[in-house]
CSV table of C-alpha atoms in Angstrom, one decimal:
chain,number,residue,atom,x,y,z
W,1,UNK,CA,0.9,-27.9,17.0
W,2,UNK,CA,1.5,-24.1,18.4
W,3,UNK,CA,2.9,-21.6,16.0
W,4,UNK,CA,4.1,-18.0,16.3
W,5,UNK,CA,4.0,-17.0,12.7
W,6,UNK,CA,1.2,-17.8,9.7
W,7,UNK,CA,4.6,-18.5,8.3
W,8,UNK,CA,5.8,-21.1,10.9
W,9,UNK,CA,2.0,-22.5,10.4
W,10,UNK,CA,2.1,-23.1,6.7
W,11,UNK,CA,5.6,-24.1,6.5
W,12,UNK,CA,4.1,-27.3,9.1
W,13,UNK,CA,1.0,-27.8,6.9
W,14,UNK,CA,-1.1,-25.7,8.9
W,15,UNK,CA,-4.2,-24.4,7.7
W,16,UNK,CA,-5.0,-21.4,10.1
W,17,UNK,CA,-8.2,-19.1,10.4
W,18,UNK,CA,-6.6,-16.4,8.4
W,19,UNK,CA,-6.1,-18.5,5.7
W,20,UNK,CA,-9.0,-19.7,5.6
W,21,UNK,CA,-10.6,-16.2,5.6
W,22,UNK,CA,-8.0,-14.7,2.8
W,23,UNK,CA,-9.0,-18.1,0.3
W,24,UNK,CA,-12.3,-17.2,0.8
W,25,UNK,CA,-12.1,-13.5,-0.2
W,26,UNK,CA,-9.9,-14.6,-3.2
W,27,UNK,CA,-12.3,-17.3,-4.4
W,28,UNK,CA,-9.0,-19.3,-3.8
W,29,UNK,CA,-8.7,-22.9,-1.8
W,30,UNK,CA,-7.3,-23.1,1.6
W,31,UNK,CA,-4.0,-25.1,0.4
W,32,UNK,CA,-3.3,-22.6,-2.5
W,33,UNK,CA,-3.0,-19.9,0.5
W,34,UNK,CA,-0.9,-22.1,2.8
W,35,UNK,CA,1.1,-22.9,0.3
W,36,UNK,CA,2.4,-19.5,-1.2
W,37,UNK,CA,2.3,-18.2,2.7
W,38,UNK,CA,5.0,-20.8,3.1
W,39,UNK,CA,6.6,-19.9,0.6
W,40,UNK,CA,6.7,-15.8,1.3
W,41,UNK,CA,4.6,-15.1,-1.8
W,42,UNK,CA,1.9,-14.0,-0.1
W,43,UNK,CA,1.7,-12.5,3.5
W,44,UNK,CA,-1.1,-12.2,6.1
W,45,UNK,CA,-0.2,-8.9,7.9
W,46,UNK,CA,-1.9,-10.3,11.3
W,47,UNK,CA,-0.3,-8.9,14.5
W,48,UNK,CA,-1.3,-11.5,17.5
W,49,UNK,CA,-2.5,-8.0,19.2
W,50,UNK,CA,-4.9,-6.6,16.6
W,51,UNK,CA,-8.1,-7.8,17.4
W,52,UNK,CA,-10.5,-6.2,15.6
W,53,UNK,CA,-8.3,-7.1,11.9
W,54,UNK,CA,-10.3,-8.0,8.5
W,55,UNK,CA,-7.9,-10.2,7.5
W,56,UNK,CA,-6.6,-9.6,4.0
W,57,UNK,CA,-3.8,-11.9,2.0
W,58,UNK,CA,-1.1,-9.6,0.1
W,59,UNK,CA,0.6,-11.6,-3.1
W,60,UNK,CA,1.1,-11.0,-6.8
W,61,UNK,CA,-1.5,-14.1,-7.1
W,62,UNK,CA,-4.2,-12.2,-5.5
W,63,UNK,CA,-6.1,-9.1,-5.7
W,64,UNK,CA,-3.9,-6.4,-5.6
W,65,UNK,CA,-4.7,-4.4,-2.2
W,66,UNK,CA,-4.2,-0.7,-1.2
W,67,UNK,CA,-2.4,0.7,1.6
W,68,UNK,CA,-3.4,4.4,2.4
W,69,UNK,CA,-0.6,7.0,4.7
W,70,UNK,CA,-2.8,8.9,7.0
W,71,UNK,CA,-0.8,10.9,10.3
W,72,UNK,CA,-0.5,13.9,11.7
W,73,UNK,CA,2.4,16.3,11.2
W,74,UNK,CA,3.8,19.5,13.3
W,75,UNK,CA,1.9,21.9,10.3
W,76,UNK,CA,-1.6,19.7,10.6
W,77,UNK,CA,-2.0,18.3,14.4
W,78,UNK,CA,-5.7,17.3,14.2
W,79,UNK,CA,-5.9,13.7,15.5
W,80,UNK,CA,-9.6,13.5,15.3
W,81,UNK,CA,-9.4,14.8,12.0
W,82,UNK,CA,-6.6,11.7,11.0
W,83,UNK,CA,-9.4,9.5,12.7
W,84,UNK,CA,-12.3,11.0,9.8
W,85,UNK,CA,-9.8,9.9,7.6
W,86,UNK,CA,-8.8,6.6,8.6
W,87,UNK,CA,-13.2,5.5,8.7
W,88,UNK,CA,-13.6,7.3,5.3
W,89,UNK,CA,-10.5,5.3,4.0
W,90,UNK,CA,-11.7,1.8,5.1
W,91,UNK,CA,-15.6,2.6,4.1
W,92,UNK,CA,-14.2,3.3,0.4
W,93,UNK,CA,-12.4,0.3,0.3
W,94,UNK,CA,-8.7,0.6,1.3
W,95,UNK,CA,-7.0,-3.0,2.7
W,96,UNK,CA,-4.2,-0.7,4.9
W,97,UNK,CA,-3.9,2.6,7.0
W,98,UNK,CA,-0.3,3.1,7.3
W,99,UNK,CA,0.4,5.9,10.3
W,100,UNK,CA,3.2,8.0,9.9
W,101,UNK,CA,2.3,11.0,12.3
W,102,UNK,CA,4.9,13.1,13.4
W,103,UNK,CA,3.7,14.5,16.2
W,104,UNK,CA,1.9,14.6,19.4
W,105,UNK,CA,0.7,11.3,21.2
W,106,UNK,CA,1.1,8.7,18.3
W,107,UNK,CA,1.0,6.0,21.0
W,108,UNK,CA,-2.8,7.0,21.8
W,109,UNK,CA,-3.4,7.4,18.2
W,110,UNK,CA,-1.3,4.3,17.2
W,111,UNK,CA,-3.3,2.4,20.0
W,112,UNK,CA,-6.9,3.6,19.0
W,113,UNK,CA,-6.0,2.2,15.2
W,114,UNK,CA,-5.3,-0.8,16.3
W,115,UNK,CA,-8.1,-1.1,18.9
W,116,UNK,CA,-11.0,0.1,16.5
W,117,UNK,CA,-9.8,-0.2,12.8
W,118,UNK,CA,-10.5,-3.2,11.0
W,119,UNK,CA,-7.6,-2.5,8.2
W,120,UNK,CA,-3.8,-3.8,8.1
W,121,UNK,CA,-2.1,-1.4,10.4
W,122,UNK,CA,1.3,-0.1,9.6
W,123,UNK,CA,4.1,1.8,10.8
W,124,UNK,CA,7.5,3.3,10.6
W,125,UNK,CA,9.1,3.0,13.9
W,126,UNK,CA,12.2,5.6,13.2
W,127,UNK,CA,9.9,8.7,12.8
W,128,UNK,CA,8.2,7.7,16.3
W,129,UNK,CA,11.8,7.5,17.9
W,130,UNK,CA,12.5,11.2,18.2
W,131,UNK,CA,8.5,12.0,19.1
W,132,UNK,CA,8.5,8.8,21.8
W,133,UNK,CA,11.7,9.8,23.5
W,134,UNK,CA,11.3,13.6,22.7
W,135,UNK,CA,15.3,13.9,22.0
W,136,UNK,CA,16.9,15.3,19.0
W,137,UNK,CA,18.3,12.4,16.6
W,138,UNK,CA,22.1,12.4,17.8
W,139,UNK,CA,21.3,11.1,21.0
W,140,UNK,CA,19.5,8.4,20.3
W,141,UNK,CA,20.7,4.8,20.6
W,142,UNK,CA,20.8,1.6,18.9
W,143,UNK,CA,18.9,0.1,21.9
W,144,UNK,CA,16.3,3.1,21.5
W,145,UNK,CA,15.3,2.4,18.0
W,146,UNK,CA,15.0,-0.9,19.1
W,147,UNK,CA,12.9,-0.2,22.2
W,148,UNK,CA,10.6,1.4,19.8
W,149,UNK,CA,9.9,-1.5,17.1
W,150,UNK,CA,8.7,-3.3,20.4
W,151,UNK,CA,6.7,-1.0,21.2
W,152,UNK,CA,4.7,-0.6,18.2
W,153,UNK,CA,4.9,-4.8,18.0
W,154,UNK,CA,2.5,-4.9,21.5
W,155,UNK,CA,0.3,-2.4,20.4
W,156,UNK,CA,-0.8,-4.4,17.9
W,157,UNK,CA,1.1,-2.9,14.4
W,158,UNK,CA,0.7,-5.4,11.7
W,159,UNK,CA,3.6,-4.5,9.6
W,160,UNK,CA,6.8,-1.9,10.1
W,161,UNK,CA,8.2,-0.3,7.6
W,162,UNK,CA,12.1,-0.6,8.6
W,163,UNK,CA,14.7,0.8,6.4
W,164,UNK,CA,17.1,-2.2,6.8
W,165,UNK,CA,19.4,-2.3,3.4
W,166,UNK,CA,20.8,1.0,3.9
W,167,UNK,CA,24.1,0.6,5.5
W,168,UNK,CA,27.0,2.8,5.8
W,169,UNK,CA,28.6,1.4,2.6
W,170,UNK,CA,25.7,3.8,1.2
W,171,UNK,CA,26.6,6.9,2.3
W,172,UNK,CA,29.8,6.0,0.1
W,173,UNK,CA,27.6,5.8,-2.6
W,174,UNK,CA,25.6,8.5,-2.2
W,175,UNK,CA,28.4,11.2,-2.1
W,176,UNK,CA,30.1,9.2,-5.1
W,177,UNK,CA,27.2,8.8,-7.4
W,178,UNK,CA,25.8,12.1,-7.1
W,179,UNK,CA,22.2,11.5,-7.4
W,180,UNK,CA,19.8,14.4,-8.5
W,181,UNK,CA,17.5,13.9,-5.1
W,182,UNK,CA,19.8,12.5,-3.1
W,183,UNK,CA,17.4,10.3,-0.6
W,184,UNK,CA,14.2,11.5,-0.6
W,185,UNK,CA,12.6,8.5,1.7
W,186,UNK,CA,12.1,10.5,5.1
W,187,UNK,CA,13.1,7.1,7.3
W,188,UNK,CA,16.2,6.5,4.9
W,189,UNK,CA,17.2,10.2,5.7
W,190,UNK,CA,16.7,9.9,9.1
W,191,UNK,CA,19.0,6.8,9.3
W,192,UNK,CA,21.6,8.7,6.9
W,193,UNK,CA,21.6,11.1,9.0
W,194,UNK,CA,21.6,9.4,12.5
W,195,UNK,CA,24.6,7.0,11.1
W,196,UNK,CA,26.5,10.6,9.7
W,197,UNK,CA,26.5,12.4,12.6
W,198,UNK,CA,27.2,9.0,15.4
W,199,UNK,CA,29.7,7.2,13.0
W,200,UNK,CA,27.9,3.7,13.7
W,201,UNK,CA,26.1,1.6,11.7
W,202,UNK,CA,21.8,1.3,10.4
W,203,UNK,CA,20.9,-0.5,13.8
W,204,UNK,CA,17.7,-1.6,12.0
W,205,UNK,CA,20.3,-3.7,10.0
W,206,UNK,CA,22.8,-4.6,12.5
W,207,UNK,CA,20.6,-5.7,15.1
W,208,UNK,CA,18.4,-7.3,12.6
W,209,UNK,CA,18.1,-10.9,14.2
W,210,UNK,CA,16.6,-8.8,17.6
W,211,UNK,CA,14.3,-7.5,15.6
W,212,UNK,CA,13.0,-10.9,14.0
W,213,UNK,CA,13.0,-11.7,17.3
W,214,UNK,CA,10.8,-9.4,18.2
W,215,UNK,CA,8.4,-9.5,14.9
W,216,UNK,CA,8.1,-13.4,15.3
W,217,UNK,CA,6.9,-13.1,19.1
W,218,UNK,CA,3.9,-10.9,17.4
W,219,UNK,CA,3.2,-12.1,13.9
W,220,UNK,CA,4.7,-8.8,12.7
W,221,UNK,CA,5.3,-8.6,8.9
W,222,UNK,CA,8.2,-6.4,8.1
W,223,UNK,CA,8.2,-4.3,5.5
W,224,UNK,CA,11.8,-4.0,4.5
W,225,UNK,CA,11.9,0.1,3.6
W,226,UNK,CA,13.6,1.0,0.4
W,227,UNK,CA,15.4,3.9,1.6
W,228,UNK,CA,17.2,4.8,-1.6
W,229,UNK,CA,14.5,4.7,-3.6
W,230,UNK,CA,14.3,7.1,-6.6
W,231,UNK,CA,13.0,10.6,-5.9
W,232,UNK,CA,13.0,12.1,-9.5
W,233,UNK,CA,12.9,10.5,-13.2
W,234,UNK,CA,16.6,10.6,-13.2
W,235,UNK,CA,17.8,9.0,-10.2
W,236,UNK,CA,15.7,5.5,-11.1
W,237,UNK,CA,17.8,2.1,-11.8
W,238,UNK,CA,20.9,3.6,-10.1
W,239,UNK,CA,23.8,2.1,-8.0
W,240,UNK,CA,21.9,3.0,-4.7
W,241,UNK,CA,18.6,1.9,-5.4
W,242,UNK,CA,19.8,-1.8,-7.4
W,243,UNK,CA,22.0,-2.3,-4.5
W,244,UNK,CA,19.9,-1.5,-1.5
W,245,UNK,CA,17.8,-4.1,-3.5
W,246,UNK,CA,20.3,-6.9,-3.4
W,247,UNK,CA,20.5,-6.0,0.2
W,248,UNK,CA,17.0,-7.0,1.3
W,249,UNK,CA,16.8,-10.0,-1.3
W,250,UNK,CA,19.3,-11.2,1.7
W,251,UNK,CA,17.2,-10.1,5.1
W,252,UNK,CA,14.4,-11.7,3.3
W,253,UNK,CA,15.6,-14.8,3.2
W,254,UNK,CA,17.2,-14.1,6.7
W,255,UNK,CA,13.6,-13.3,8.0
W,256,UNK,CA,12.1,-16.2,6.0
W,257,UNK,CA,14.1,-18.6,8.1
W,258,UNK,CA,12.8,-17.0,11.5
W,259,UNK,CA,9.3,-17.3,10.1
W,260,UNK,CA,9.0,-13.9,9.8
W,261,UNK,CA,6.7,-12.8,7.1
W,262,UNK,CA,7.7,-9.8,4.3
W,263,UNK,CA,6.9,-7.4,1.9
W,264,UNK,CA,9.5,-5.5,0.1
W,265,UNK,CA,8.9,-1.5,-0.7
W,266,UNK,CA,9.6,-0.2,-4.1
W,267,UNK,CA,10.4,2.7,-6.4
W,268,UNK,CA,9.1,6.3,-6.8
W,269,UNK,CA,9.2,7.9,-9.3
W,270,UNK,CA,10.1,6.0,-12.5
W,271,UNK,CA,9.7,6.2,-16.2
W,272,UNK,CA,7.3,4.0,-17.6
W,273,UNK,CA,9.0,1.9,-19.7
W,274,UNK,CA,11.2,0.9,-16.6
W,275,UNK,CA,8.5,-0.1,-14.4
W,276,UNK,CA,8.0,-4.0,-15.7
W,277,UNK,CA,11.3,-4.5,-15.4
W,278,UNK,CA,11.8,-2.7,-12.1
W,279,UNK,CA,9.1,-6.0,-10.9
W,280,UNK,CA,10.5,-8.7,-12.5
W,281,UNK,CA,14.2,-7.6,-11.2
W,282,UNK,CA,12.8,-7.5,-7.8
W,283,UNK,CA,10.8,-10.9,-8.1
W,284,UNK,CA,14.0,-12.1,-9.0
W,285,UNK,CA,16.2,-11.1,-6.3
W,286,UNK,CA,13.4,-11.1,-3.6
W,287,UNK,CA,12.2,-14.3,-4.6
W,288,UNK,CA,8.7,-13.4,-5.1
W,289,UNK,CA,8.1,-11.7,-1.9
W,290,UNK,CA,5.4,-9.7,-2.1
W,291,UNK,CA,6.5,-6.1,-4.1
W,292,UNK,CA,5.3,-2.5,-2.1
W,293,UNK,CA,5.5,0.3,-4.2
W,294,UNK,CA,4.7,4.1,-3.9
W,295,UNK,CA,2.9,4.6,-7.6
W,296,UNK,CA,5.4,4.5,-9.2
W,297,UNK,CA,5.2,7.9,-10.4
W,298,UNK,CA,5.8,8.1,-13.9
W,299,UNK,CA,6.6,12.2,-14.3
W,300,UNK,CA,7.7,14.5,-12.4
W,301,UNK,CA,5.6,17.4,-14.0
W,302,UNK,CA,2.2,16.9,-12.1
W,303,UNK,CA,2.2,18.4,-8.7
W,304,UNK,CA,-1.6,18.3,-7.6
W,305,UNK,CA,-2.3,15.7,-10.3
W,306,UNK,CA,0.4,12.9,-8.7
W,307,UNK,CA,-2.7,10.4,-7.8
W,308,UNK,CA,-2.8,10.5,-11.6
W,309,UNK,CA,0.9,9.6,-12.4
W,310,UNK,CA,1.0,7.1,-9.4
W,311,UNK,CA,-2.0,5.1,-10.9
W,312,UNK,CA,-0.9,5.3,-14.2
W,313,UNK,CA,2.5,3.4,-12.8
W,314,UNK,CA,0.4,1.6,-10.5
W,315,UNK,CA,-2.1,-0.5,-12.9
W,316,UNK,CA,1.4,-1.5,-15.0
W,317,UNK,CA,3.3,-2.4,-11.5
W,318,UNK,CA,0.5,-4.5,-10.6
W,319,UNK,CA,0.1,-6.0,-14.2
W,320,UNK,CA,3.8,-6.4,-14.0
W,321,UNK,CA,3.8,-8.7,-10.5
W,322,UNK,CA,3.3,-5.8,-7.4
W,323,UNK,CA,0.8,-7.0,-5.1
W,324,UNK,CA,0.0,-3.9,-2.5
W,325,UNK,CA,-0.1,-0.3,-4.0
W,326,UNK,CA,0.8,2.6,-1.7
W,327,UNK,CA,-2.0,5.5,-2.7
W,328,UNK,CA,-0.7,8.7,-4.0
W,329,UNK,CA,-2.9,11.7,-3.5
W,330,UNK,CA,-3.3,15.3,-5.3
W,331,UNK,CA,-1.2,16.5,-2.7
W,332,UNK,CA,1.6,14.2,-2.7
W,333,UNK,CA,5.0,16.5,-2.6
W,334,UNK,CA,3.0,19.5,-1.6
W,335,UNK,CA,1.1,19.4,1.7
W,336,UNK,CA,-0.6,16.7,4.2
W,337,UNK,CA,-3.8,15.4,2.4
W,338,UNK,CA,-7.2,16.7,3.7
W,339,UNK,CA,-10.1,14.1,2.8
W,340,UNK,CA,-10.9,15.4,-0.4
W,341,UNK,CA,-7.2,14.0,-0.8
W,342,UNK,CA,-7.8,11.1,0.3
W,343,UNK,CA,-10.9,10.0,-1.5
W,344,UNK,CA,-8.9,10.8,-4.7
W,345,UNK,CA,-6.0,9.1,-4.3
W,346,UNK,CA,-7.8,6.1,-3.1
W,347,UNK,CA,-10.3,6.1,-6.4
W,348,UNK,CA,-7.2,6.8,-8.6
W,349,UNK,CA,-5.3,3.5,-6.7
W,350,UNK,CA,-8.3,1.4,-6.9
W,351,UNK,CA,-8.7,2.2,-10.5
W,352,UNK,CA,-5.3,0.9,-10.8
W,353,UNK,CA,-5.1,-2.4,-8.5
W,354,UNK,CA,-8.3,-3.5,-10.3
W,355,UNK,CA,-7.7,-3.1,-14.5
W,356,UNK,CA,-4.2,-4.3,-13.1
W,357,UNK,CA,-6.6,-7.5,-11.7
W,358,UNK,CA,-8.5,-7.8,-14.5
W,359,UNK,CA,-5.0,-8.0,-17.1
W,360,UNK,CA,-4.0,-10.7,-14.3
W,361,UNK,CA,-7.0,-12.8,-14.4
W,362,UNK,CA,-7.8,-12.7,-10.7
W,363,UNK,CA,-10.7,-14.8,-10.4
W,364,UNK,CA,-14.1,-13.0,-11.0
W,365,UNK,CA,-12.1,-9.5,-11.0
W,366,UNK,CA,-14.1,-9.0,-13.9
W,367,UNK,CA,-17.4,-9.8,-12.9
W,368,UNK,CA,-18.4,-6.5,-11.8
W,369,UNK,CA,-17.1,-4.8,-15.2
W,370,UNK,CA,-19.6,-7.2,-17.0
W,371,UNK,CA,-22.9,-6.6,-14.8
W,372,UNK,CA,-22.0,-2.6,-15.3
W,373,UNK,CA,-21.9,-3.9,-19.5
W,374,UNK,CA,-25.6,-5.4,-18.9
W,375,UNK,CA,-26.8,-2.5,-16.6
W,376,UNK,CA,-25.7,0.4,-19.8
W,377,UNK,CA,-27.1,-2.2,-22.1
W,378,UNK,CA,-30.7,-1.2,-20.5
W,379,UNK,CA,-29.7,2.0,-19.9
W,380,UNK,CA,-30.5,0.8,-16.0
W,381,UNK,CA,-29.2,3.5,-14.2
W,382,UNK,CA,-30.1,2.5,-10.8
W,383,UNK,CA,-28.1,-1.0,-12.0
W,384,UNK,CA,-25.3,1.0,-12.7
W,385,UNK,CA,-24.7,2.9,-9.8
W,386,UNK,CA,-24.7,-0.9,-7.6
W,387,UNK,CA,-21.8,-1.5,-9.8
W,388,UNK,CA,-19.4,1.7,-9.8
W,389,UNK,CA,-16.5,2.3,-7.7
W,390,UNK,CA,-18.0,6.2,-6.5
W,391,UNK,CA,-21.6,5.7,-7.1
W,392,UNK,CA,-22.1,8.8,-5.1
W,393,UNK,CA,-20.2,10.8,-7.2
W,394,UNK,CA,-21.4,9.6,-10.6
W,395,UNK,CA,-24.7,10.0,-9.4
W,396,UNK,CA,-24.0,13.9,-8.7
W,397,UNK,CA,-22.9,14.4,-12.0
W,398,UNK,CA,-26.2,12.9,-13.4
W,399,UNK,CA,-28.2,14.6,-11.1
W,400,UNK,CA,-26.5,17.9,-11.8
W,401,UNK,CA,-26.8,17.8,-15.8
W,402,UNK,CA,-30.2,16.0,-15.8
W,403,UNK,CA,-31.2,14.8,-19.4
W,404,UNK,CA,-34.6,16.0,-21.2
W,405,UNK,CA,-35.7,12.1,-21.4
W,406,UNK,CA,-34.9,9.7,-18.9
W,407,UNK,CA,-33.8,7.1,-20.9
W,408,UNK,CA,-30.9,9.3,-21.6
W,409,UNK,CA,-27.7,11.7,-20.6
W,410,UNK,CA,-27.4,15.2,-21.5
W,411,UNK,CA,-24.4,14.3,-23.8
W,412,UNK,CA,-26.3,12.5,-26.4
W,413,UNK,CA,-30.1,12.7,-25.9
W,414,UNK,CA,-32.2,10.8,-27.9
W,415,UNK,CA,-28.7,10.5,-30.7
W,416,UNK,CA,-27.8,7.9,-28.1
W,417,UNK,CA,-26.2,4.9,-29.6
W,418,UNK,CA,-27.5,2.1,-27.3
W,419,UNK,CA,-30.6,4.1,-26.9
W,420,UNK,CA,-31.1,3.2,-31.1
W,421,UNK,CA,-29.3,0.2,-31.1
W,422,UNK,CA,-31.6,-1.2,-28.3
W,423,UNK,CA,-34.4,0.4,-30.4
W,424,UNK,CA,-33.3,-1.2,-33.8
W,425,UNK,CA,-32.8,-4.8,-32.3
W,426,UNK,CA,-36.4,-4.5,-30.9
W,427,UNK,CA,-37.9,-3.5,-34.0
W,428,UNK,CA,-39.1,-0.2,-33.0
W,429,UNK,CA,-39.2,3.5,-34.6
W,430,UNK,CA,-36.3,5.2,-33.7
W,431,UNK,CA,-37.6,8.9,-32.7
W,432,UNK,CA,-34.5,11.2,-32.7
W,433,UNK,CA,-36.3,14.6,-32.9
């Protein structure tokens, strides 16, 4: 049988070669991953177009996966620079390179991710609207937007962010409710603002069967944007945000019966004893499609130390039921992230997705935790380095403060506790002066 979709696949009893890739990587059987694909608990972000793709499943039942933003902006123009960043991102680990340049040829750039990164690709077609047809945002059209989510569908884009649940009901809401940050998504401001200023309606929403359409024809996953989603401490759980939520619990299942595969993008910024129950309310109303977020960010104190709130929120999102973690870098809210950036807000995500795997039970997430326990056991440093996230780094720091005696760190010396334990056990004298 033909199929358009992994969706359309599973839902027929198909077991494709993506599957059978993703139940490889996640120690998982073929038929478990067809299964939850048909279902929508899991997706296989695998545009038709994207040829040179290391498949990767995204689902609360498998390891939790990171999505980087990388793209250039008016203020930081460097294209060849983005590329650095996009190789260093994938060598380190990350599962997705979202582009969100704003500037320049993002079709060449767009087009060279998809032809030489192996990583998910994704976008968000309503920044590239105003850079594609180079007009201010009044003029635009329904059709142009549209034009646009096409376009980014035949170059090979395996999942759009499209801010879909915010209709103009919300501007109603917004001016009522008087949020602290008002909208602080840049897509769900541009639609805001496009739908203040022309008087018509989120085109991403009414011309949403044009656009599964479109996504089906290319195996897109859609990425239903959560425009309104909280921007400050104060402003999570509101009217907006719980009822742009119900919103795409509806154009999910509206997608699901075109085939069309999902994810759903959630909260900000968000106090930590609201993010459990910020997943479970979404599994609930989404149906356990997979769950997006940004962070969370837990405070709102820590510019330049945000990759640190954001993985804090993270590892209890993902323990909570989120499946693909949007990095957060030091210089989240402050300035376009130079690689430095990057590498940080990748370590602190990974940090995250993985205790998050490890309080899940992903199969064998801990195996790596327990050969690191056996490699300090020996005090085998070269073992130990095979087995951490940034070898490089905690090499460096060794290397930097090197210890008197080998078989020890500059911390403790020869007061070492496993050094004496190890000693003890063996029977030996235990030499500490």
């Amino acid at each position: 049988m033909n199929y358009n979709t992994q969706m359309e696949a599973a839902k027929n009893g198909i077991i494709t070669p993506q599957m059978e890739l993703v139940a490889k990587k996640e120690c998982r059987e073929p038929e478990f991953i067809r299964q939850h694909v048909a279902e929508g608990k899991i997706t296989i972000c695998a545009n038709k177009n994207h040829k040179c793709l290391d498949v990767n499943g995204i689902g609360s039942m498998l390891r939790t996966k990171i999505n980087v933003n990388l793209g250039v902006s008016r203020d930081c123009k460097d294209y060849d620079i983005e590329m650095k960043k996009v190789m260093a991102a994938v060598n380190m680990g990350a599962e997705a390179i979202m582009d969100l340049s704003s500037h320049g040829d993002t079709s060449g750039f767009r087009r060279k991710l998809t032809s030489e990164c192996p990583a998910m690709i994704g976008t968000v077609p309503v920044y590239d609207s105003v850079i594609h047809y180079r007009r201010d945002l009044a003029t635009l059209t329904a059709k142009d937007f549209i034009d646009v989510v096409r376009l980014h569908a035949q170059d090979g884009v395996d999942f759009l962010t499209l801010h879909c649940g915010i209709t103009r009901k919300t501007i109603e809401q917004i001016k009522l409710h008087k949020r602290k940050m008002n909208i602080v998504s840049r897509g769900g401001s541009l639609i805001f603002a496009w739908m203040c200023m022309t008087g018509n309606e989120n085109p991403f929403y009414e011309y949403y069967d044009e656009i599964l359409e479109i996504c089906r024809e290319y195996d897109v996953t859609i990425s239903l944007g959560d425009a309104c989603r909280p921007g400050c401490l104060a402003d999570a759980g509101d009217v907006c945000q719980i009822d742009e939520l119900v919103r795409l619990g509806e154009l999910t299942k509206r997608a699901w019966a075109r085939d069309v595969q999902v994810m759903v993008e959630g909260p900000g910024h968000v106090p930590l004893d609201q993010v459990e129950a910020n997943m479970k309310i979404q599994q609930t109303i989404c149906m356990g499609a997979p769950f997006y977020v940004l962070g969370p960010i837990v405070t709102d104190i820590a510019p330049g130390y945000d990759h640190i709130t954001a993985a804090i929120g993270g590892a209890v999102a993902a323990m909570a039921g989120a499946a693909f973690l949007c990095y957060v870098t030091p210089a989240e809210h402050l300035a376009l992230p130079n690689i430095d950036d990057v590498k940080q807000g990748i370590i602190a995500s990974k940090i995250a997705a993985h205790a998050a795997d490890i309080a899940k039970k992903i199969p064998n997430a801990r195996d790596i935790d327990d050969k690191m326990g056996d490699a300090r056991k020996k005090l085998d440093w070269e073992g130990q380095w095979q087995c951490a996230l940034d070898p490089e780094y905690a090499k460096s720091i060794r290397d930097e403060r090197t210890p008197e005696f080998d078989d020890t760190c500059s911390m403790c010396g020869k007061f070492c506790a496993v050094r004496s334990m190890n000693k003890a056990l063996n029977n030996e004298y235990i030499d500490i002066l």
